[in-house]
Amino acid sequence: GENVEQHPSTLSVQEGDSAVIKCTYSDSASNYFPWYKQELGKRPQLIIDIRSNVGEKKDQRIAVTLNKTAKHFSLHITETQPEDSAVYFCAASGSGSARQLTFGSGTQLTVLP
Amino acid sequence: NAGVTQTPKFQVLKTGQSMTLQCAQDMNHNSMYWYRQDPGMGLRLIYYSASEGTTDKGEVPNGYNVSRLNKREFSLRLESAAPSQTSVYFCASSGTTGPYEQYFGPGTRLTVT
């Protein structure tokens, strides 16, 4: 089955700096890669996703890049703000009928004021 | 729309007791999922249902059973709870044609003593 590895497990940045979180996946058939943000005690919420026919996608301060050859994808957050502090999860999904997701282990991002 | 709802929010069980976690969605989604979240391990898929009438095992199905009662409802049952099942349980749902975003419920925090 699919295996998703995520690094780093913790990341501290100064407010206004950029943050980058990286994930690798093992199944070359995976074709959908979402990123979720989870605040303490809350449910995961989708912040951005990318499909395998696209190399990069941006949404305001957030961007995701995908390298299918190397089987890795990354989340980039620019101009970080204290409210960006949360746990971020990457995930990968194949072509199964339910498009089930395999999640990375998460990155605790702390933005220092 | 309420989205995805789960009951109960919190539960404490003694080893060997049984219980059922309830999940319902009002988004007319075909696919539904149950995850457990343990510290430092991300979300792991327990069972999923690609459509009404079908269920399949995920990564960590041992000790659990599920029922897809109808298109809206997907329940998770612990027949004989064990301390290793102490976790936060999330239900999610998604459509099977794009977009593939999974929407999560608020979670159930379960403690088994």
GROMACS .gro file of C-alpha atoms in nm:
model
  226
    1GLY     CA    1   0.000   0.000   0.000
    2GLU     CA    2   0.083   0.368  -0.007
    3ASN     CA    3   0.338   0.512   0.238
    4VAL     CA    4   0.368   0.887   0.296
    5GLU     CA    5   0.661   1.037   0.484
    6GLN     CA    6   0.654   1.397   0.606
    7HIS     CA    7   0.934   1.625   0.725
    8PRO     CA    8   1.006   1.804   0.947
    9SER     CA    9   0.795   1.696   1.243
   10THR     CA   10   0.831   2.039   1.404
   11LEU     CA   11   0.908   2.376   1.247
   12SER     CA   12   0.947   2.717   1.411
   13VAL     CA   13   0.969   3.034   1.203
   14GLN     CA   14   0.962   3.404   1.274
   15GLU     CA   15   0.649   3.592   1.174
   16GLY     CA   16   0.684   3.709   0.815
   17ASP     CA   17   0.928   3.434   0.716
   18SER     CA   18   0.845   3.143   0.486
   19ALA     CA   19   0.779   2.784   0.590
   20VAL     CA   20   0.829   2.473   0.379
   21ILE     CA   21   0.701   2.123   0.459
   22LYS     CA   22   0.799   1.826   0.245
   23CYS     CA   23   0.637   1.488   0.179
   24THR     CA   24   0.733   1.182  -0.021
   25TYR     CA   25   0.504   0.902  -0.133
   26SER     CA   26   0.567   0.549  -0.252
   27ASP     CA   27   0.283   0.456  -0.490
   28SER     CA   28   0.340   0.593  -0.839
   29ALA     CA   29  -0.034   0.545  -0.910
   30SER     CA   30  -0.127   0.815  -0.655
   31ASN     CA   31  -0.276   1.113  -0.831
   32TYR     CA   32  -0.430   1.344  -0.569
   33PHE     CA   33  -0.233   1.523  -0.296
   34PRO     CA   34  -0.419   1.734  -0.039
   35TRP     CA   35  -0.283   1.931   0.254
   36TYR     CA   36  -0.482   1.966   0.576
   37LYS     CA   37  -0.445   2.211   0.863
   38GLN     CA   38  -0.548   2.104   1.212
   39GLU     CA   39  -0.569   2.348   1.499
   40LEU     CA   40  -0.555   2.218   1.856
   41GLY     CA   41  -0.869   2.024   1.943
   42LYS     CA   42  -1.027   2.083   1.603
   43ARG     CA   43  -1.095   1.874   1.296
   44PRO     CA   44  -0.855   1.866   0.996
   45GLN     CA   45  -0.950   2.114   0.725
   46LEU     CA   46  -0.833   2.117   0.364
   47ILE     CA   47  -0.618   2.417   0.279
   48ILE     CA   48  -0.495   2.328  -0.070
   49ASP     CA   49  -0.471   2.027  -0.298
   50ILE     CA   50  -0.304   1.932  -0.624
   51ARG     CA   51  -0.367   1.670  -0.888
   52SER     CA   52  -0.100   1.478  -1.073
   53ASN     CA   53  -0.148   1.663  -1.401
   54VAL     CA   54  -0.037   1.990  -1.239
   55GLY     CA   55   0.312   2.083  -1.113
   56GLU     CA   56   0.224   2.380  -0.894
   57LYS     CA   57  -0.080   2.546  -0.744
   58LYS     CA   58  -0.107   2.871  -0.549
   59ASP     CA   59  -0.374   3.022  -0.328
   60GLN     CA   60  -0.273   3.357  -0.181
   61ARG     CA   61   0.011   3.286   0.066
   62ILE     CA   62  -0.002   2.909   0.021
   63ALA     CA   63   0.146   2.705  -0.263
   64VAL     CA   64   0.199   2.337  -0.330
   65THR     CA   65   0.451   2.187  -0.572
   66LEU     CA   66   0.452   1.832  -0.704
   67ASN     CA   67   0.738   1.635  -0.859
   68LYS     CA   68   0.588   1.308  -0.988
   69THR     CA   69   0.921   1.174  -1.110
   70ALA     CA   70   1.076   1.203  -0.767
   71LYS     CA   71   0.746   1.125  -0.592
   72HIS     CA   72   0.754   1.422  -0.361
   73PHE     CA   73   0.540   1.728  -0.297
   74SER     CA   74   0.581   2.032  -0.077
   75LEU     CA   75   0.375   2.298   0.098
   76HIS     CA   76   0.505   2.654   0.096
   77ILE     CA   77   0.361   2.923   0.322
   78THR     CA   78   0.489   3.276   0.267
   79GLU     CA   79   0.463   3.580   0.498
   80THR     CA   80   0.371   3.356   0.790
   81GLN     CA   81   0.137   3.489   1.059
   82PRO     CA   82   0.073   3.367   1.416
   83GLU     CA   83  -0.263   3.223   1.303
   84ASP     CA   84  -0.073   2.987   1.072
   85SER     CA   85   0.046   2.802   1.383
   86ALA     CA   86  -0.110   2.453   1.366
   87VAL     CA   87  -0.035   2.095   1.266
   88TYR     CA   88  -0.018   2.039   0.891
   89PHE     CA   89  -0.074   1.701   0.728
   90CYS     CA   90   0.002   1.593   0.375
   91ALA     CA   91  -0.181   1.302   0.215
   92ALA     CA   92  -0.186   1.098  -0.103
   93SER     CA   93  -0.470   0.922  -0.280
   94GLY     CA   94  -0.474   0.667  -0.556
   95SER     CA   95  -0.741   0.561  -0.800
   96GLY     CA   96  -0.932   0.331  -0.567
   97SER     CA   97  -1.311   0.349  -0.576
   98ALA     CA   98  -1.326   0.543  -0.249
   99ARG     CA   99  -1.013   0.750  -0.315
  100GLN     CA  100  -0.893   0.668   0.033
  101LEU     CA  101  -0.616   0.890   0.169
  102THR     CA  102  -0.287   0.792   0.330
  103PHE     CA  103  -0.165   1.067   0.562
  104GLY     CA  104   0.180   1.178   0.665
  105SER     CA  105   0.260   1.200   1.036
  106GLY     CA  106   0.218   1.577   1.055
  107THR     CA  107   0.427   1.892   1.107
  108GLN     CA  108   0.375   2.117   1.407
  109LEU     CA  109   0.431   2.470   1.273
  110THR     CA  110   0.490   2.747   1.525
  111VAL     CA  111   0.506   3.107   1.405
  112LEU     CA  112   0.688   3.322   1.657
  113PRO     CA  113   0.572   3.685   1.687
  114ASN     CA  114  -2.603   2.216   0.614
  115ALA     CA  115  -2.446   2.056   0.920
  116GLY     CA  116  -2.178   1.880   0.711
  117VAL     CA  117  -2.040   1.577   0.897
  118THR     CA  118  -2.164   1.517   1.252
  119GLN     CA  119  -2.040   1.267   1.508
  120THR     CA  120  -2.172   1.145   1.841
  121PRO     CA  121  -2.064   1.129   2.114
  122LYS     CA  122  -1.797   1.399   2.154
  123PHE     CA  123  -1.633   1.227   2.451
  124GLN     CA  124  -1.654   0.876   2.592
  125VAL     CA  125  -1.481   0.682   2.867
  126LEU     CA  126  -1.503   0.302   2.857
  127LYS     CA  127  -1.370   0.024   3.074
  128THR     CA  128  -1.169  -0.254   2.912
  129GLY     CA  129  -1.404  -0.508   2.757
  130GLN     CA  130  -1.702  -0.274   2.718
  131SER     CA  131  -1.856  -0.213   2.378
  132MET     CA  132  -1.983   0.100   2.211
  133THR     CA  133  -2.084   0.242   1.875
  134LEU     CA  134  -1.965   0.573   1.734
  135GLN     CA  135  -2.218   0.739   1.508
  136CYS     CA  136  -2.148   0.949   1.199
  137ALA     CA  137  -2.384   1.122   0.958
  138GLN     CA  138  -2.336   1.353   0.659
  139ASP     CA  139  -2.586   1.570   0.474
  140MET     CA  140  -2.376   1.646   0.163
  141ASN     CA  141  -2.508   1.353  -0.044
  142HIS     CA  142  -2.158   1.204  -0.053
  143ASN     CA  143  -2.108   0.847  -0.166
  144SER     CA  144  -1.787   0.771   0.027
  145MET     CA  145  -1.738   0.771   0.402
  146TYR     CA  146  -1.438   0.693   0.621
  147TRP     CA  147  -1.334   0.628   0.979
  148TYR     CA  148  -0.990   0.736   1.103
  149ARG     CA  149  -0.813   0.725   1.433
  150GLN     CA  150  -0.559   0.988   1.536
  151ASP     CA  151  -0.287   0.914   1.788
  152PRO     CA  152  -0.016   1.163   1.893
  153GLY     CA  153   0.268   1.179   1.641
  154MET     CA  154   0.107   0.928   1.404
  155GLY     CA  155  -0.122   1.135   1.188
  156LEU     CA  156  -0.455   0.992   1.080
  157ARG     CA  157  -0.484   0.623   1.009
  158LEU     CA  158  -0.771   0.475   0.812
  159ILE     CA  159  -0.972   0.213   1.000
  160TYR     CA  160  -1.253   0.132   0.755
  161TYR     CA  161  -1.413   0.300   0.459
  162SER     CA  162  -1.725   0.273   0.249
  163ALA     CA  163  -1.702   0.362  -0.120
  164SER     CA  164  -2.079   0.363  -0.156
  165GLU     CA  165  -2.395   0.259   0.023
  166GLY     CA  166  -2.387  -0.116   0.081
  167THR     CA  167  -2.009  -0.159   0.064
  168THR     CA  168  -1.740  -0.147   0.332
  169ASP     CA  169  -1.367  -0.225   0.321
  170LYS     CA  170  -1.080  -0.250   0.565
  171GLY     CA  171  -0.826   0.026   0.590
  172GLU     CA  172  -0.483   0.026   0.748
  173VAL     CA  173  -0.585  -0.056   1.109
  174PRO     CA  174  -0.918  -0.251   1.113
  175ASN     CA  175  -0.847  -0.498   1.395
  176GLY     CA  176  -1.087  -0.462   1.689
  177TYR     CA  177  -1.345  -0.262   1.493
  178ASN     CA  178  -1.654  -0.324   1.283
  179VAL     CA  179  -1.855  -0.083   1.070
  180SER     CA  180  -2.201  -0.052   0.927
  181ARG     CA  181  -2.308   0.169   0.637
  182LEU     CA  182  -2.666   0.208   0.749
  183ASN     CA  183  -2.772   0.417   0.449
  184LYS     CA  184  -2.613   0.682   0.229
  185ARG     CA  185  -2.602   0.933   0.517
  186GLU     CA  186  -2.484   0.721   0.809
  187PHE     CA  187  -2.171   0.519   0.881
  188SER     CA  188  -2.115   0.375   1.229
  189LEU     CA  189  -1.804   0.232   1.396
  190ARG     CA  190  -1.835  -0.035   1.663
  191LEU     CA  191  -1.586  -0.146   1.924
  192GLU     CA  192  -1.700  -0.489   2.043
  193SER     CA  193  -1.455  -0.528   2.332
  194ALA     CA  194  -1.263  -0.209   2.400
  195ALA     CA  195  -0.892  -0.222   2.483
  196PRO     CA  196  -0.662   0.053   2.620
  197SER     CA  197  -0.481   0.052   2.283
  198GLN     CA  198  -0.802   0.191   2.130
  199THR     CA  199  -0.773   0.512   2.331
  200SER     CA  200  -0.762   0.773   2.056
  201VAL     CA  201  -0.948   1.049   1.879
  202TYR     CA  202  -1.179   0.911   1.611
  203PHE     CA  203  -1.274   1.112   1.305
  204CYS     CA  204  -1.538   1.036   1.049
  205ALA     CA  205  -1.510   1.188   0.701
  206SER     CA  206  -1.700   1.188   0.374
  207SER     CA  207  -1.630   1.276   0.011
  208GLY     CA  208  -1.785   1.266  -0.332
  209THR     CA  209  -1.661   1.007  -0.580
  210THR     CA  210  -1.649   1.244  -0.872
  211GLY     CA  211  -1.431   1.554  -0.845
  212PRO     CA  212  -1.363   1.744  -0.625
  213TYR     CA  213  -1.230   1.473  -0.397
  214GLU     CA  214  -1.200   1.675  -0.079
  215GLN     CA  215  -1.270   1.478   0.237
  216TYR     CA  216  -1.478   1.666   0.492
  217PHE     CA  217  -1.417   1.571   0.853
  218GLY     CA  218  -1.650   1.553   1.150
  219PRO     CA  219  -1.560   1.714   1.485
  220GLY     CA  220  -1.418   1.393   1.629
  221THR     CA  221  -1.485   1.165   1.927
  222ARG     CA  222  -1.229   1.151   2.205
  223LEU     CA  223  -1.235   0.797   2.345
  224THR     CA  224  -1.052   0.683   2.657
  225VAL     CA  225  -1.038   0.315   2.751
  226THR     CA  226  -0.927   0.244   3.108
   0.00000   0.00000   0.00000
